[in-house]
Amino acid sequence: MTGQSGYAASPISLQASALKKAVGFGSYNLIEATIENTDNFYYGTELYLVKPKEVSIIGSELKSILLLPNEKKKVFWIVKLDGGLSSRYAYTFPILVGTVDNITAETGFTSTARDPYISQDEVEQ
């Protein structure tokens, strides 16, 4: 019996981005994941966010998704930054979007006391 080893090509492509690159303390932000099925068959998975404790998710952390062959979809999470951060520091918040199949994409945003406050209404639009 002979075996083969190596890596299988991923059936999907995943990208992540933050709506605002810099937000003030206590602000909201929008995390967007673009997921594309690059194969000729249906693909189902769940997407989740990994984030620092100072960032909370508004709504569901886990998003179930079904992609048709060669379909591309966008998935969104609204996040809220802790308002009690020290004004003496500048912060960077890394965000990871992942699938249950361990395919990941990274994004993030920064925050200082001088950055603009972004309301939940602004983000929802």
XYZ file of N, CA and C in Angstrom:
375
model
N 0.855 -1.191 0.000
C 0.000 0.000 0.000
C 0.891 1.241 0.000
N 0.668 2.116 -0.953
C 1.447 3.352 -1.002
C 0.551 4.521 -0.630
N 1.095 5.445 0.084
C 0.333 6.625 0.494
C 0.884 7.867 -0.162
N 0.074 8.873 -0.168
C 0.506 10.163 -0.679
C 0.270 11.202 0.400
N 1.161 12.162 0.438
C 0.968 13.241 1.393
C 1.081 14.565 0.663
N 0.557 15.593 1.280
C 0.587 16.929 0.691
C -0.589 17.732 1.186
N -0.845 18.811 0.502
C -1.944 19.687 0.895
C -3.001 19.702 -0.189
N -4.257 19.666 0.236
C -5.354 19.803 -0.716
C -5.618 21.290 -0.911
N -5.909 21.672 -2.120
C -6.234 23.079 -2.388
C -7.544 23.426 -1.684
N -7.595 24.617 -1.114
C -8.801 25.056 -0.425
C -9.912 25.332 -1.434
N -11.129 24.859 -1.154
C -12.240 25.102 -2.068
C -12.809 26.515 -1.985
N -12.359 27.290 -1.002
C -12.872 28.660 -0.882
C -11.741 29.658 -0.722
N -12.056 30.910 -1.056
C -11.137 32.015 -0.789
C -11.837 32.913 0.232
N -11.082 33.422 1.201
C -11.650 34.208 2.295
C -10.817 35.468 2.497
N -11.497 36.627 2.543
C -10.837 37.897 2.866
C -11.630 38.590 3.965
N -10.931 39.400 4.763
C -11.577 40.136 5.850
C -11.136 41.585 5.809
N -12.054 42.487 6.206
C -11.700 43.900 6.299
C -12.564 44.577 7.358
N -12.055 45.677 7.877
C -12.799 46.493 8.842
C -13.281 47.748 8.107
N -14.529 48.142 8.352
C -15.095 49.331 7.701
C -14.253 50.570 8.009
N -13.948 50.784 9.274
C -13.143 51.932 9.700
C -11.798 51.420 10.210
N -10.716 52.042 9.748
C -9.371 51.624 10.170
C -9.014 52.162 11.551
N -9.690 53.262 11.962
C -9.440 53.846 13.282
C -10.761 54.362 13.848
N -11.059 53.989 15.097
C -12.294 54.440 15.758
C -11.966 54.888 17.179
N -12.804 55.768 17.700
C -12.634 56.243 19.074
C -13.129 55.220 20.092
N -12.776 55.438 21.349
C -13.186 54.545 22.435
C -14.716 54.482 22.504
N -15.263 53.295 22.741
C -16.709 53.121 22.846
C -17.421 53.086 21.500
N -16.665 53.144 20.413
C -17.255 53.166 19.063
C -17.666 51.782 18.587
N -18.450 51.799 17.526
C -18.824 50.587 16.808
C -17.983 50.501 15.535
N -17.852 49.296 15.012
C -17.173 49.101 13.739
C -17.836 47.918 13.040
N -17.573 47.773 11.770
C -18.157 46.694 10.982
C -17.026 45.837 10.433
N -17.103 44.547 10.689
C -16.133 43.600 10.137
C -16.822 42.868 8.988
N -16.168 42.869 7.835
C -16.735 42.245 6.639
C -15.844 41.082 6.213
N -16.472 39.945 5.940
C -15.754 38.799 5.373
C -16.321 38.542 3.984
N -15.440 38.399 3.002
C -15.845 38.035 1.649
C -15.392 36.602 1.435
N -16.363 35.729 1.180
C -16.066 34.311 1.004
C -16.512 33.894 -0.389
N -15.633 33.187 -1.084
C -15.926 32.785 -2.462
C -15.675 31.298 -2.637
N -16.651 30.618 -3.214
C -16.524 29.200 -3.549
C -15.835 29.118 -4.907
N -14.631 28.581 -4.947
C -13.860 28.536 -6.189
C -14.040 27.216 -6.940
N -14.908 26.350 -6.417
C -15.113 25.054 -7.056
C -16.486 24.947 -7.714
N -16.698 23.811 -8.357
C -17.918 23.597 -9.131
C -18.939 22.755 -8.374
N -18.951 22.861 -7.049
C -19.932 22.155 -6.240
C -20.356 23.049 -5.077
N -21.453 22.674 -4.409
C -21.944 23.436 -3.264
C -20.949 23.331 -2.108
N -20.874 24.394 -1.300
C -19.967 24.389 -0.156
C -20.649 25.058 1.024
N -20.734 24.343 2.135
C -21.331 24.892 3.350
C -20.300 24.961 4.460
N -20.352 26.016 5.238
C -19.434 26.157 6.371
C -20.019 27.147 7.373
N -19.310 27.329 8.469
C -19.654 28.353 9.451
C -18.462 29.280 9.601
N -18.745 30.578 9.697
C -17.706 31.589 9.906
C -17.804 32.102 11.338
N -16.662 32.424 11.923
C -16.633 32.970 13.287
C -15.547 34.036 13.379
N -15.630 34.847 14.430
C -14.631 35.893 14.693
C -13.798 35.526 15.918
N -12.503 35.809 15.833
C -11.617 35.752 16.997
C -11.167 37.191 17.227
N -11.318 37.678 18.470
C -11.086 39.092 18.745
C -10.563 39.276 20.162
N -9.944 40.421 20.448
C -9.503 40.706 21.820
C -10.695 40.942 22.747
N -10.455 40.842 24.042
C -11.555 40.978 25.019
C -12.161 42.381 25.048
N -11.430 43.388 24.569
C -11.947 44.766 24.559
C -12.961 45.003 23.436
N -13.121 44.026 22.556
C -14.046 44.132 21.424
C -15.169 43.133 21.653
N -16.423 43.604 21.610
C -17.554 42.681 21.757
C -18.366 42.643 20.467
N -18.976 41.491 20.221
C -19.764 41.290 19.001
C -21.217 41.582 19.315
N -21.866 42.403 18.477
C -23.297 42.673 18.610
C -24.010 41.643 17.729
N -24.825 40.800 18.348
C -25.499 39.750 17.576
C -24.719 38.447 17.630
N -24.942 37.597 16.652
C -24.377 36.254 16.636
C -22.910 36.237 16.209
N -22.094 35.495 16.949
C -20.674 35.358 16.612
C -20.480 34.393 15.448
N -21.342 33.366 15.365
C -21.227 32.317 14.353
C -22.211 32.582 13.210
N -21.734 32.513 11.973
C -22.581 32.735 10.796
C -22.505 31.496 9.899
N -23.651 30.838 9.677
C -23.703 29.684 8.772
C -23.892 30.187 7.352
N -23.207 29.538 6.416
C -23.254 30.009 5.038
C -23.234 28.819 4.083
N -24.041 28.921 3.025
C -24.043 27.926 1.957
C -23.755 28.657 0.657
N -22.732 28.190 -0.052
C -22.325 28.816 -1.305
C -22.644 27.897 -2.480
N -23.243 28.473 -3.507
C -23.458 27.754 -4.752
C -22.116 27.623 -5.472
N -22.013 26.777 -6.488
C -20.758 26.694 -7.238
C -20.340 28.080 -7.756
N -19.083 28.457 -7.508
C -18.486 29.728 -7.947
C -19.192 30.978 -7.414
N -19.921 30.851 -6.318
C -20.629 32.000 -5.742
C -19.732 32.743 -4.760
N -19.949 34.080 -4.678
C -19.229 34.935 -3.736
C -20.261 35.622 -2.848
N -20.027 35.639 -1.526
C -20.935 36.300 -0.581
C -20.138 37.143 0.394
N -20.829 38.144 0.958
C -20.257 38.976 2.012
C -21.028 38.704 3.302
N -20.297 38.612 4.404
C -20.879 38.368 5.721
C -20.372 39.480 6.633
N -21.247 39.992 7.521
C -20.892 41.145 8.352
C -21.116 40.866 9.835
N -20.256 41.453 10.649
C -20.429 41.480 12.112
C -20.306 42.927 12.559
N -21.203 43.348 13.445
C -21.053 44.651 14.099
C -20.329 44.393 15.415
N -19.264 45.162 15.651
C -18.498 45.022 16.887
C -18.489 46.360 17.625
N -18.332 46.275 18.943
C -18.284 47.485 19.772
C -17.002 47.455 20.592
N -16.308 48.587 20.576
C -15.061 48.722 21.328
C -15.365 49.202 22.745
N -14.660 48.659 23.702
C -14.770 49.050 25.105
C -14.529 50.560 25.241
N -15.344 51.235 26.037
C -15.188 52.677 26.221
C -14.220 53.060 27.317
N -13.793 52.108 28.142
C -12.965 52.428 29.304
C -11.470 52.253 29.086
N -10.990 52.543 27.912
C -9.561 52.393 27.627
C -8.801 53.644 28.062
N -7.510 53.491 28.296
C -6.693 54.620 28.762
C -6.350 55.557 27.610
N -6.574 56.852 27.821
C -6.297 57.844 26.774
C -4.793 58.059 26.570
N -3.974 57.461 27.420
C -2.519 57.614 27.277
C -1.933 56.679 26.224
N -2.735 55.746 25.713
C -2.205 54.731 24.805
C -2.924 54.728 23.458
N -2.229 54.208 22.463
C -2.831 53.896 21.160
C -2.964 52.380 21.120
N -4.104 51.892 20.661
C -4.381 50.460 20.673
C -4.532 49.927 19.244
N -4.117 48.680 19.051
C -4.362 47.962 17.803
C -5.144 46.701 18.148
N -6.246 46.488 17.449
C -7.109 45.336 17.711
C -7.114 44.401 16.504
N -6.390 43.270 16.602
C -6.410 42.307 15.495
C -7.711 41.513 15.512
N -8.248 41.241 14.339
C -9.479 40.454 14.200
C -9.182 39.329 13.212
N -9.603 38.124 13.564
C -9.424 36.975 12.691
C -10.795 36.422 12.331
N -11.043 36.233 11.047
C -12.256 35.557 10.583
C -11.829 34.155 10.199
N -12.551 33.144 10.688
C -12.183 31.762 10.391
C -13.382 30.912 10.039
N -13.104 29.795 9.385
C -14.146 28.806 9.095
C -13.902 27.596 9.983
N -14.909 26.738 10.120
C -14.750 25.517 10.904
C -13.747 24.576 10.243
N -13.409 24.819 8.975
C -12.407 24.022 8.260
C -11.004 24.621 8.413
N -10.853 25.589 9.312
C -9.571 26.216 9.627
C -8.984 27.031 8.468
N -9.830 27.687 7.708
C -9.392 28.662 6.706
C -9.599 30.022 7.363
N -8.565 30.869 7.366
C -8.651 32.124 8.104
C -8.225 33.320 7.263
N -8.681 34.495 7.694
C -8.270 35.773 7.109
C -8.167 36.773 8.259
N -7.217 37.693 8.153
C -6.987 38.660 9.232
C -7.295 40.090 8.794
N -7.752 40.874 9.760
C -7.923 42.309 9.583
C -7.706 42.944 10.956
N -8.091 44.172 11.108
C -7.969 44.824 12.398
C -8.211 46.312 12.280
N -8.174 46.984 13.418
C -8.331 48.438 13.445
C -7.604 48.990 14.658
N -7.422 50.302 14.674
C -6.724 50.956 15.774
C -7.675 51.899 16.507
N -7.240 52.343 17.676
C -8.050 53.280 18.449
C -7.158 54.128 19.357
N -7.457 55.433 19.371
C -6.850 56.355 20.327
C -7.968 57.261 20.837
N -7.675 58.048 21.854
C -8.669 58.980 22.401
C -9.036 60.057 21.372
N -8.167 60.320 20.379
C -8.423 61.368 19.382
C -9.215 60.876 18.163
N -9.358 59.558 18.004
C -10.091 59.040 16.838
C -11.583 59.336 16.960
N -12.287 59.460 15.814
C -13.710 59.816 15.852
C -14.579 58.697 16.424
N -15.648 59.117 17.108
C -16.636 58.161 17.621
C -17.541 57.743 16.462
N -17.760 56.441 16.315
C -18.624 55.903 15.262
C -19.831 55.264 15.960
N -21.028 55.737 15.619
C -22.242 55.230 16.259
C -22.708 53.931 15.606
N -23.598 53.230 16.296
C -24.153 51.983 15.745
C -24.979 52.288 14.486
N -25.684 53.407 14.461
C -26.456 53.800 13.270
C -25.565 53.975 12.044
N -24.415 54.615 12.228
C -23.472 54.811 11.109
C -23.016 53.477 10.548
N -22.698 52.540 11.430
C -22.196 51.234 11.010
C -23.290 50.426 10.301
N -24.521 50.514 10.812
C -25.618 49.729 10.224
C -25.984 50.200 8.810
N -25.674 51.453 8.496
C -25.961 51.944 7.157
C -24.965 51.385 6.163
